[in-house]
Amino acid sequence: MEDVIIIGAGPCGLSAAIYLKNEGYNPLVIEKGNIVQAIYRYPTHQQFFSSSDKLEIGNMPFVIEDRKPRRNQALSYYREVVKRQNIRVNSFEEVIKVEKQDDGIFHVLTKLDKNLGEKSYQARYIIIATGYYDHPNLMGIPGENSPKVYHYFKEAHPFFDCDVVVIGGKNSAIDTTMECHKAGARVTVIYRGSSYSKSIKPWILPEFESLVKHGKVNMIFDAEVTEIKEKSVVYMKDGKTSEIKNDIVFAMTGYHPDQSMLKSMGVDIEKDTGKPVYNPQTMETNVKGIFIAGVIAAGNDANEIFIENGRFHGDPISQTIVMRDKAASLI
């Protein structure tokens, strides 16, 4: 029996755990990977948009020499936070079912990694702090499930001397293109937009535009990929179909939250925005006792909530739980 179970060990879930610990609780965090799994999946040398102070949780300073941290620095920081704050994290354990019983207690069923069986818990409160990085937006075109198609980029070395197509025109596509070019790949970028996205990091765009201007990267605007073949990619531009030689495809088409678990718990989802129905003052959903924290609250717009604002969601959640338990004379 747990007081609070937090599903997801990203920065926002860990931050919520710290807020609760500061109020005398000892929440259990359950994570299907390991802590800050989404950050681990970033490109090896990824640099954050945010400065390090805006990624801090638990009042633990994130001090680095540069203003904006890189992936490995963030991983090190969050590992240290978990150790120093003594946060209980069950890693490599996936929550597969949450069911509210008649007495208001939640029954939680999990699946252990490597087919090691299942576990069950009970909890008075549930906090959903899952992200969206596990669910790429699919294009629904032939060949999209080919082994040569990637929705995540780690590093470029394996693609030396390859013909690479990058689909998309935002930051992940730009970063992937530049890294592949540096590693000696021949890169074509296919983007359905008519110009560069305004969200592209301003310190990166001039270098990328220079690569395009000098013919080192082939940039195709106002185009859509219609088929991915074994040795080529087919796309349409201005009503005309073209086919280019290809070895590897990076479909950097963005990601979306998985709302199926929330729906299974009885949480309502707004049809237009994909946002769970919740009270922004408390972060509690329409199901009493179920709260949300982090990017899951943004619905389909993953650019609305980041670590730098989602890290504070644990504060109203913890205050709500404290007030409710005091009213019930549980603390």
Tab-separated table of C-alpha atoms in Angstrom:
chain	number	residue	atom	x	y	z
A	1	MET	CA	0.000	0.000	0.000
A	2	GLU	CA	1.423	3.366	-1.070
A	3	ASP	CA	0.252	6.874	-0.321
A	4	VAL	CA	1.265	8.159	-3.761
A	5	ILE	CA	2.444	6.409	-6.908
A	6	ILE	CA	4.017	8.542	-9.623
A	7	ILE	CA	4.058	7.026	-13.111
A	8	GLY	CA	7.070	8.337	-15.018
A	9	ALA	CA	10.569	9.256	-13.788
A	10	GLY	CA	11.235	12.213	-16.039
A	11	PRO	CA	12.261	15.556	-14.542
A	12	CYS	CA	8.631	16.546	-13.871
A	13	GLY	CA	7.796	13.242	-12.166
A	14	LEU	CA	10.961	13.420	-10.070
A	15	SER	CA	10.184	17.022	-9.162
A	16	ALA	CA	6.692	16.023	-8.003
A	17	ALA	CA	8.266	13.311	-5.843
A	18	ILE	CA	10.529	15.890	-4.191
A	19	TYR	CA	7.639	18.254	-3.465
A	20	LEU	CA	5.816	15.367	-1.775
A	21	LYS	CA	8.901	14.316	0.186
A	22	ASN	CA	9.187	17.864	1.468
A	23	GLU	CA	5.661	17.443	2.865
A	24	GLY	CA	6.556	14.214	4.664
A	25	TYR	CA	5.414	11.688	2.052
A	26	ASN	CA	7.572	8.971	0.504
A	27	PRO	CA	6.100	8.451	-2.982
A	28	LEU	CA	6.976	5.523	-5.211
A	29	VAL	CA	8.014	6.388	-8.776
A	30	ILE	CA	7.470	3.671	-11.379
A	31	GLU	CA	9.322	4.002	-14.689
A	32	LYS	CA	9.258	1.620	-17.646
A	33	GLY	CA	12.822	2.571	-18.602
A	34	ASN	CA	15.228	4.279	-16.255
A	35	ILE	CA	15.187	7.797	-14.850
A	36	VAL	CA	14.858	10.620	-17.417
A	37	GLN	CA	14.549	8.026	-20.181
A	38	ALA	CA	13.491	10.614	-22.766
A	39	ILE	CA	16.655	12.651	-22.188
A	40	TYR	CA	18.725	9.482	-22.511
A	41	ARG	CA	17.203	8.991	-25.968
A	42	TYR	CA	18.272	12.451	-27.128
A	43	PRO	CA	21.124	12.627	-29.667
A	44	THR	CA	24.450	11.950	-27.966
A	45	HIS	CA	25.669	15.548	-28.155
A	46	GLN	CA	22.282	17.275	-27.878
A	47	GLN	CA	22.298	20.743	-26.312
A	48	PHE	CA	19.212	21.998	-24.462
A	49	PHE	CA	17.245	25.109	-25.411
A	50	SER	CA	16.961	26.003	-21.725
A	51	SER	CA	19.737	27.243	-19.474
A	52	SER	CA	20.775	24.887	-16.687
A	53	ASP	CA	19.056	26.901	-13.941
A	54	LYS	CA	15.703	26.354	-15.676
A	55	LEU	CA	16.185	22.581	-15.553
A	56	GLU	CA	16.827	22.451	-11.808
A	57	ILE	CA	14.518	20.487	-9.527
A	58	GLY	CA	14.397	20.090	-5.764
A	59	ASN	CA	16.388	23.302	-5.190
A	60	MET	CA	19.524	21.443	-6.211
A	61	PRO	CA	21.785	23.747	-8.270
A	62	PHE	CA	22.650	22.579	-11.789
A	63	VAL	CA	26.043	24.230	-12.177
A	64	ILE	CA	28.028	23.931	-15.393
A	65	GLU	CA	30.571	26.122	-17.145
A	66	ASP	CA	28.387	26.767	-20.192
A	67	ARG	CA	24.990	28.418	-20.037
A	68	LYS	CA	23.082	25.651	-21.827
A	69	PRO	CA	23.747	22.062	-20.770
A	70	ARG	CA	24.211	19.053	-22.988
A	71	ARG	CA	22.528	15.685	-22.740
A	72	ASN	CA	25.249	13.932	-20.712
A	73	GLN	CA	25.422	16.801	-18.223
A	74	ALA	CA	21.658	16.615	-17.682
A	75	LEU	CA	21.766	12.851	-17.221
A	76	SER	CA	24.483	13.235	-14.588
A	77	TYR	CA	22.556	15.991	-12.821
A	78	TYR	CA	19.285	14.062	-12.558
A	79	ARG	CA	21.061	10.894	-11.388
A	80	GLU	CA	22.618	12.935	-8.601
A	81	VAL	CA	19.244	14.459	-7.673
A	82	VAL	CA	17.682	10.999	-7.293
A	83	LYS	CA	20.583	9.820	-5.116
A	84	ARG	CA	20.721	12.890	-2.869
A	85	GLN	CA	16.957	13.200	-2.492
A	86	ASN	CA	16.674	9.445	-1.901
A	87	ILE	CA	13.760	9.116	-4.304
A	88	ARG	CA	12.309	5.628	-4.550
A	89	VAL	CA	12.292	4.631	-8.224
A	90	ASN	CA	11.251	1.240	-9.590
A	91	SER	CA	13.011	1.222	-12.957
A	92	PHE	CA	12.276	-1.094	-15.897
A	93	GLU	CA	8.738	-1.643	-14.665
A	94	GLU	CA	5.782	-0.619	-16.822
A	95	VAL	CA	2.386	0.328	-15.456
A	96	ILE	CA	-0.190	-1.514	-17.539
A	97	LYS	CA	-3.379	-0.871	-15.584
A	98	VAL	CA	-4.741	1.550	-12.991
A	99	GLU	CA	-8.200	0.892	-11.618
A	100	LYS	CA	-10.104	2.851	-8.980
A	101	GLN	CA	-11.882	0.606	-6.523
A	102	ASP	CA	-15.174	1.287	-4.757
A	103	ASP	CA	-13.367	2.458	-1.615
A	104	GLY	CA	-11.475	5.114	-3.598
A	105	ILE	CA	-8.170	3.237	-3.467
A	106	PHE	CA	-6.320	2.708	-6.758
A	107	HIS	CA	-5.143	-0.731	-7.811
A	108	VAL	CA	-2.005	-0.562	-9.945
A	109	LEU	CA	-0.753	-3.461	-12.047
A	110	THR	CA	2.738	-3.414	-13.541
A	111	LYS	CA	4.792	-5.560	-15.884
A	112	LEU	CA	8.448	-6.156	-15.116
A	113	ASP	CA	11.099	-5.885	-17.799
A	114	LYS	CA	12.506	-9.024	-19.484
A	115	ASN	CA	9.289	-10.985	-18.860
A	116	LEU	CA	9.988	-11.264	-15.145
A	117	GLY	CA	6.303	-11.222	-14.285
A	118	GLU	CA	3.826	-8.740	-12.860
A	119	LYS	CA	3.463	-6.794	-9.637
A	120	SER	CA	0.482	-5.097	-8.041
A	121	TYR	CA	0.178	-2.129	-5.738
A	122	GLN	CA	-2.462	-0.061	-4.039
A	123	ALA	CA	-2.289	3.700	-3.684
A	124	ARG	CA	-4.449	6.534	-2.420
A	125	TYR	CA	-3.220	8.955	-5.105
A	126	ILE	CA	-1.851	8.589	-8.627
A	127	ILE	CA	0.293	11.132	-10.496
A	128	ILE	CA	0.725	10.610	-14.237
A	129	ALA	CA	3.998	12.157	-15.400
A	130	THR	CA	4.561	10.280	-18.632
A	131	GLY	CA	5.878	12.194	-21.628
A	132	TYR	CA	5.320	11.831	-25.350
A	133	TYR	CA	8.727	10.833	-26.724
A	134	ASP	CA	7.815	7.144	-27.085
A	135	HIS	CA	5.119	7.760	-29.699
A	136	PRO	CA	6.272	9.255	-33.020
A	137	ASN	CA	3.781	10.798	-35.414
A	138	LEU	CA	3.416	8.411	-38.335
A	139	MET	CA	2.834	9.495	-41.929
A	140	GLY	CA	0.778	6.488	-43.000
A	141	ILE	CA	2.720	5.877	-46.212
A	142	PRO	CA	4.014	2.669	-47.832
A	143	GLY	CA	7.408	1.629	-46.543
A	144	GLU	CA	7.218	3.620	-43.311
A	145	ASN	CA	7.787	0.448	-41.271
A	146	SER	CA	10.941	-0.425	-43.188
A	147	PRO	CA	14.031	-1.198	-41.048
A	148	LYS	CA	15.845	1.691	-42.726
A	149	VAL	CA	13.389	4.236	-41.285
A	150	TYR	CA	14.275	5.853	-37.953
A	151	HIS	CA	12.133	8.159	-35.803
A	152	TYR	CA	14.963	8.894	-33.389
A	153	PHE	CA	18.484	10.113	-34.013
A	154	LYS	CA	21.377	9.124	-31.751
A	155	GLU	CA	24.593	9.785	-33.660
A	156	ALA	CA	25.719	9.990	-37.261
A	157	HIS	CA	28.791	7.778	-37.633
A	158	PRO	CA	26.907	4.692	-38.962
A	159	PHE	CA	25.637	6.761	-41.893
A	160	PHE	CA	28.982	7.793	-43.377
A	161	ASP	CA	28.887	7.685	-47.194
A	162	CYS	CA	25.132	6.973	-47.194
A	163	ASP	CA	22.298	8.708	-49.034
A	164	VAL	CA	20.126	10.014	-46.207
A	165	VAL	CA	16.669	11.587	-46.393
A	166	VAL	CA	15.501	13.633	-43.406
A	167	ILE	CA	11.745	14.277	-43.292
A	168	GLY	CA	10.749	17.411	-41.402
A	169	GLY	CA	11.919	20.982	-40.975
A	170	LYS	CA	12.075	21.707	-37.264
A	171	ASN	CA	14.887	21.405	-34.743
A	172	SER	CA	15.208	17.631	-34.639
A	173	ALA	CA	15.375	17.495	-38.444
A	174	ILE	CA	17.938	20.322	-38.624
A	175	ASP	CA	20.139	18.768	-35.922
A	176	THR	CA	19.978	15.345	-37.570
A	177	THR	CA	20.867	16.798	-40.956
A	178	MET	CA	23.864	18.719	-39.690
A	179	GLU	CA	25.255	15.785	-37.749
A	180	CYS	CA	24.849	13.430	-40.723
A	181	HIS	CA	26.535	15.957	-43.012
A	182	LYS	CA	29.486	16.267	-40.626
A	183	ALA	CA	29.825	12.485	-40.646
A	184	GLY	CA	30.071	12.372	-44.434
A	185	ALA	CA	26.501	11.486	-45.427
A	186	ARG	CA	24.767	12.931	-48.479
A	187	VAL	CA	21.612	14.499	-47.040
A	188	THR	CA	18.337	15.587	-48.598
A	189	VAL	CA	15.753	17.284	-46.389
A	190	ILE	CA	12.105	17.042	-47.453
A	191	TYR	CA	9.754	19.410	-45.655
A	192	ARG	CA	6.106	20.137	-46.332
A	193	GLY	CA	6.488	23.723	-45.083
A	194	SER	CA	7.275	26.582	-47.440
A	195	SER	CA	10.069	28.067	-45.311
A	196	TYR	CA	12.159	27.339	-42.252
A	197	SER	CA	10.247	26.855	-39.010
A	198	LYS	CA	10.338	29.789	-36.602
A	199	SER	CA	11.081	27.323	-33.803
A	200	ILE	CA	14.561	26.471	-35.132
A	201	LYS	CA	17.312	27.452	-32.700
A	202	PRO	CA	18.568	30.860	-33.866
A	203	TRP	CA	22.222	29.992	-33.303
A	204	ILE	CA	21.903	26.967	-35.613
A	205	LEU	CA	19.888	28.303	-38.550
A	206	PRO	CA	22.614	30.475	-40.186
A	207	GLU	CA	25.008	27.514	-40.364
A	208	PHE	CA	22.296	25.286	-41.819
A	209	GLU	CA	21.286	27.887	-44.413
A	210	SER	CA	24.929	28.153	-45.439
A	211	LEU	CA	25.079	24.390	-46.055
A	212	VAL	CA	21.995	24.624	-48.273
A	213	LYS	CA	23.261	27.710	-50.116
A	214	HIS	CA	26.566	26.026	-50.964
A	215	GLY	CA	24.907	22.807	-52.141
A	216	LYS	CA	26.173	20.655	-49.277
A	217	VAL	CA	22.626	19.841	-48.160
A	218	ASN	CA	19.696	19.453	-50.547
A	219	MET	CA	16.666	21.246	-49.058
A	220	ILE	CA	13.245	20.620	-50.657
A	221	PHE	CA	10.341	22.768	-49.397
A	222	ASP	CA	6.609	22.317	-50.102
A	223	ALA	CA	7.036	18.575	-50.600
A	224	GLU	CA	5.698	15.405	-49.043
A	225	VAL	CA	7.162	11.916	-49.033
A	226	THR	CA	4.630	9.492	-50.488
A	227	GLU	CA	6.535	6.195	-50.430
A	228	ILE	CA	9.729	4.740	-48.990
A	229	LYS	CA	11.287	2.010	-51.103
A	230	GLU	CA	14.246	-0.267	-50.450
A	231	LYS	CA	16.709	1.877	-52.400
A	232	SER	CA	14.797	5.110	-52.984
A	233	VAL	CA	12.318	7.643	-51.636
A	234	VAL	CA	9.334	8.966	-53.598
A	235	TYR	CA	8.007	12.454	-52.919
A	236	MET	CA	5.546	14.896	-54.441
A	237	LYS	CA	6.133	18.601	-55.018
A	238	ASP	CA	3.911	20.987	-56.980
A	239	GLY	CA	1.832	18.032	-58.183
A	240	LYS	CA	4.888	16.308	-59.652
A	241	THR	CA	6.225	12.972	-58.377
A	242	SER	CA	9.988	12.515	-58.040
A	243	GLU	CA	12.170	9.639	-56.848
A	244	ILE	CA	15.661	9.886	-55.367
A	245	LYS	CA	18.287	7.349	-54.384
A	246	ASN	CA	18.226	6.520	-50.676
A	247	ASP	CA	19.780	4.285	-48.023
A	248	ILE	CA	18.442	5.695	-44.734
A	249	VAL	CA	15.399	7.765	-43.725
A	250	PHE	CA	15.017	9.847	-40.578
A	251	ALA	CA	11.322	10.665	-40.168
A	252	MET	CA	11.573	13.551	-37.715
A	253	THR	CA	7.835	14.216	-37.772
A	254	GLY	CA	7.335	14.878	-34.076
A	255	TYR	CA	5.742	12.896	-31.269
A	256	HIS	CA	2.443	12.708	-29.422
A	257	PRO	CA	1.265	11.603	-25.968
A	258	ASP	CA	-0.303	8.199	-25.449
A	259	GLN	CA	-3.722	8.948	-24.007
A	260	SER	CA	-4.870	5.334	-23.874
A	261	MET	CA	-3.834	4.819	-20.252
A	262	LEU	CA	-5.531	8.020	-19.116
A	263	LYS	CA	-8.706	7.049	-20.950
A	264	SER	CA	-8.642	3.590	-19.369
A	265	MET	CA	-8.566	5.263	-15.944
A	266	GLY	CA	-11.648	7.304	-16.783
A	267	VAL	CA	-9.836	10.575	-17.459
A	268	ASP	CA	-11.644	12.620	-20.105
A	269	ILE	CA	-9.667	13.958	-23.082
A	270	GLU	CA	-10.564	17.157	-24.928
A	271	LYS	CA	-11.279	16.215	-28.529
A	272	ASP	CA	-9.751	19.280	-30.203
A	273	THR	CA	-6.600	19.709	-28.106
A	274	GLY	CA	-5.940	16.192	-26.851
A	275	LYS	CA	-5.528	17.646	-23.359
A	276	PRO	CA	-6.689	15.643	-20.351
A	277	VAL	CA	-9.482	17.354	-18.452
A	278	TYR	CA	-7.902	18.761	-15.293
A	279	ASN	CA	-7.991	21.661	-12.861
A	280	PRO	CA	-4.945	23.883	-13.582
A	281	GLN	CA	-4.999	25.104	-9.963
A	282	THR	CA	-4.489	21.601	-8.573
A	283	MET	CA	-3.452	19.504	-11.616
A	284	GLU	CA	-6.170	17.005	-10.620
A	285	THR	CA	-8.092	15.351	-13.439
A	286	ASN	CA	-11.822	14.729	-13.581
A	287	VAL	CA	-11.093	11.488	-11.686
A	288	LYS	CA	-10.609	12.371	-8.040
A	289	GLY	CA	-7.180	11.321	-6.839
A	290	ILE	CA	-5.536	11.194	-10.283
A	291	PHE	CA	-3.201	14.101	-11.060
A	292	ILE	CA	-1.038	14.916	-14.070
A	293	ALA	CA	2.376	16.576	-14.262
A	294	GLY	CA	4.598	17.658	-17.111
A	295	VAL	CA	4.052	17.535	-20.846
A	296	ILE	CA	1.137	15.080	-20.627
A	297	ALA	CA	-0.956	18.112	-19.590
A	298	ALA	CA	-0.258	19.811	-22.936
A	299	GLY	CA	-2.134	17.305	-25.063
A	300	ASN	CA	-1.202	17.468	-28.729
A	301	ASP	CA	0.882	20.639	-28.390
A	302	ALA	CA	4.197	19.366	-27.067
A	303	ASN	CA	5.632	22.894	-27.324
A	304	GLU	CA	3.350	24.219	-24.580
A	305	ILE	CA	4.979	22.535	-21.589
A	306	PHE	CA	8.674	21.904	-21.079
A	307	ILE	CA	10.834	20.884	-18.144
A	308	GLU	CA	11.236	24.529	-17.195
A	309	ASN	CA	7.512	25.010	-16.463
A	310	GLY	CA	6.349	21.409	-15.911
A	311	ARG	CA	8.818	20.995	-13.030
A	312	PHE	CA	6.551	23.177	-10.868
A	313	HIS	CA	3.410	21.044	-11.313
A	314	GLY	CA	4.337	19.017	-8.246
A	315	ASP	CA	3.790	22.009	-5.973
A	316	PRO	CA	-0.004	22.374	-6.379
A	317	ILE	CA	-0.329	18.578	-6.458
A	318	SER	CA	1.451	18.141	-3.144
A	319	GLN	CA	-0.468	21.017	-1.541
A	320	THR	CA	-3.777	19.518	-2.677
A	321	ILE	CA	-2.881	16.110	-1.254
A	322	VAL	CA	-1.746	17.626	2.050
A	323	MET	CA	-4.942	19.662	2.416
A	324	ARG	CA	-7.116	16.667	1.557
A	325	ASP	CA	-5.353	14.398	4.020
A	326	LYS	CA	-5.527	17.012	6.765
A	327	ALA	CA	-9.247	17.357	6.168
A	328	ALA	CA	-9.575	13.578	6.452
A	329	SER	CA	-7.366	13.582	9.592
A	330	LEU	CA	-4.860	11.303	7.903
A	331	ILE	CA	-1.917	13.560	8.802
